[in-house]
């Protein structure tokens, strides 16, 4: 079926009449057909009203039915086949291998959450049995479960057109939690969004889920995104994007008559700490690997290493030389959108003209919308004096901060904002020095990793893709991995509720066979 | 040791110089000695700086040491003896039995959290072992734990001078989570606060916890409370009080350069649904029991039943007659402060003069600062037309809403704001009718209970004392029970971190012997 440019509202489709959104060929800047009609506030109203109506029946679907629904979405996405890959490559400028990998990740996430749902542990069932003979007062029968918060707004992300967009992490975890989802498609990849959206819409029908379980809206301006977060039926929002965009949504959410949580992943420069033992043993190799991580996906990973911290000295030279050599042959790569490319070029220019920053090297020059990698250096003193040097330059630009000694390095760490990841490169001889920094690293980042770079984000149970502000708006949660389901849940307690009125997960029969804590055990 | 009126800042005490706070004898309005010096911003600065310094060593104390510390606080509170009870009775106007019970509850909470700490389940340890041979990419070793968010500001509550104040639920759960605490004492019970504060301070010293683990500040105005929530070292706040107070703190927290969570428990009228079978079988008895719950603690429980919903008809009359009879002999009771008494009288006056509200009965007239119970009724139609009738009147006032039928009752439920509790009174014959309402009740309240009233809040594992806005600012958590520890935690992931740099809870040795999930199992 060819792309139609239609909105997907519950079971139906319709042409949005509020302006038009076009995908662009990221490599050439050319408009791609068709145009996607922007949603009106009436469309939003209908999607929200359907989502609200779907919430009750959807959240009480059986665990098996919900798991199968998630698996059906995954299968439907695979079934789109090459059309999805081709459109996504064109809209994102990302290479085919990367998009195929991202599709695998997206499908894997949906299947992971299907298993999370089947397991039922996310329900957090707890039973404190009655103690009718307790003195001075009998203890009532108390049972607790987690239920979905309500309909969730998900914002597609430019840099993960599949894994963090229409059927990405937030959608998968919200649907797993029992929450209907309304996606605001990212304007950078409307065609990809429609294709995936139709796969979800078909799964809703095929799995006989309530109609409003899923809708997809295109937004020709900002009214739909803002309107979604402001809508009283929406109870949480997931966003990956710029700091300005994320904080704007946080403000709307906080100003509602009923404030709601916004899970915004916004800004992270993912510091890399290089220790002397590691530098001495394999500085050049680390430098080369670093450039690989820096330029991966045109530097457009949220976990891109934008800051290198090391004690200055001879041992740092090997790293710098290795990085410079790798950089010199690092090919420029097409960026996600002409706008992102422009912002990247401006960020690099600012660093180039910064009086306290020295350019160490650049990657090869590319085509019109390709980002050229860039590596800069400064001193800890200047870094601390110029807070603007902590601002993320989205793309493959990084800054080395030369510190005088470990105390100086500690001072820089203390001044860092919240991060998604902090990486350490270590040999055994560096452990004592590293141990001292572990506490501040845990406090600044969602993930601390050793002898690698943050760019690979494993989808598992022990992953945290999150971190203190401004890395995210809410460091208490993760957006990747099975724990992500927690962000869309809230606890409800049932006291002395008769068995036939209890939800199945809490009934004596325990028909889903889930694990439950009895008296905290 | 007599009361000194001093601030407790870490290990030290000092006289605040920013005005004075006096406790009042709740029964007479007379000033109680001594005056308590209000903290200056310098005092706040010192407490915050000590708390920040204490965070790292405190959060890495062993589980056993932290558990013993919580138990030491509990024992020190008991050791104060009668002096605490007497001062607290005087400052709160609550009867001795209630305050003794509340002390037991406070001590019980601290001991519960000691066991929660020992158990270690709150750490949420997860290990996804490395898979070096996985293709196409090896899987790294990933380990996850929950750590404390950082120093926490706790606001004492007027209505629970022990269980929700200096060493109350928020303090106990924050300390259990590994977070230092700065308490802003409630001005209604400064003497009680100092006594309990000194018990905590002594436990910090005796247990050799870091000095800044606990501080207690008095605030002669609002600068300290507001300054605490605005301070960059404070990472979360717990508050129980008015909607105006809670939303003011939420605003401050959301406007910080780094926004933080505020857990504010604010406003709930705790609807009670009476079903026909129950009314027919025991309407009068329910009416009598209702008045008992309504007037308990002068109606100043957060879970006080302020709204009765029932289908109008003969069967409701028994309830009304039972309630009226009980009310006629319900003694007036001293309210927490003259200010709260005044606000209560004004709220009752507003209802008395409301054109669409009918007064059904009043309790006996009391002394100067005693609240007189009051029961009103209105129709569902008028209730829906007048949103102001949903506003909490803090004290023993309640409103019966007469509905036409179950559909009408459903419409009223749909329009309710978020609640801490919703209670149902049922016989078996009512289950079918009740089943229909369960979904909306779960969505509106943190706790749904049957054949009782919300006023007894069991401290256990399956309790939720929370609920959707405005009952609380964050319905994803509870302030009572072992699950309350979750509000002060955030997850951190460790990737390929060598064993000697891992925290004990995640090391292969597992020295605390805690439960951990391996590959999600």
Short mmCIF file of N, CA and C in Angstrom, two decimals, chain A residues 24-28 32 84-94 99 188 192 334 336:
data_model
loop_
_atom_site.label_atom_id
_atom_site.label_comp_id
_atom_site.label_asym_id
_atom_site.label_seq_id
_atom_site.Cartn_x
_atom_site.Cartn_y
_atom_site.Cartn_z
N UNK A 24 11.96 15.07 3.93
CA UNK A 24 12.99 15.52 3.01
C UNK A 24 13.99 14.39 2.80
N UNK A 25 14.50 14.29 1.60
CA UNK A 25 15.62 13.40 1.39
C UNK A 25 16.81 14.03 2.13
N UNK A 26 17.28 13.34 3.17
CA UNK A 26 18.29 13.96 4.03
C UNK A 26 19.57 14.27 3.26
N UNK A 27 19.85 13.49 2.24
CA UNK A 27 21.10 13.69 1.50
C UNK A 27 21.03 14.90 0.57
N UNK A 28 19.83 15.17 0.05
CA UNK A 28 19.74 16.23 -0.97
C UNK A 28 18.89 17.41 -0.54
N UNK A 32 10.12 14.92 -0.28
CA UNK A 32 9.64 13.58 -0.63
C UNK A 32 8.12 13.59 -0.65
N UNK A 84 9.97 -0.14 4.19
CA UNK A 84 10.25 0.61 5.42
C UNK A 84 11.71 1.03 5.47
N UNK A 85 12.60 0.07 5.18
CA UNK A 85 14.03 0.38 5.25
C UNK A 85 14.37 1.49 4.26
N UNK A 86 13.85 1.38 3.06
CA UNK A 86 14.21 2.36 2.03
C UNK A 86 13.72 3.76 2.36
N UNK A 87 12.46 3.82 2.79
CA UNK A 87 11.92 5.13 3.13
C UNK A 87 12.70 5.73 4.32
N UNK A 88 13.02 4.89 5.27
CA UNK A 88 13.68 5.37 6.48
C UNK A 88 15.10 5.83 6.17
N UNK A 89 15.79 5.10 5.33
CA UNK A 89 17.14 5.51 4.92
C UNK A 89 17.07 6.88 4.25
N UNK A 90 16.11 7.04 3.37
CA UNK A 90 15.99 8.29 2.64
C UNK A 90 15.68 9.46 3.58
N UNK A 91 14.73 9.22 4.49
CA UNK A 91 14.31 10.34 5.37
C UNK A 91 15.36 10.68 6.42
N UNK A 92 16.12 9.69 6.84
CA UNK A 92 17.04 9.93 7.97
C UNK A 92 18.47 10.17 7.53
N UNK A 93 18.80 9.76 6.31
CA UNK A 93 20.19 9.87 5.88
C UNK A 93 21.09 8.83 6.52
N UNK A 94 20.53 7.97 7.34
CA UNK A 94 21.34 6.94 8.01
C UNK A 94 21.52 5.76 7.05
N UNK A 99 19.84 1.21 9.75
CA UNK A 99 18.38 1.18 9.84
C UNK A 99 17.87 -0.25 10.01
N UNK A 188 10.62 14.90 10.73
CA UNK A 188 11.77 14.49 9.91
C UNK A 188 11.54 13.16 9.21
N UNK A 192 8.19 7.11 7.24
CA UNK A 192 8.51 6.02 8.16
C UNK A 192 7.43 5.91 9.23
N UNK A 334 25.91 12.03 6.20
CA UNK A 334 24.66 12.78 6.07
C UNK A 334 23.98 12.89 7.43
N UNK A 336 20.66 14.00 9.99
CA UNK A 336 19.25 13.61 9.96
C UNK A 336 18.38 14.56 9.16
#
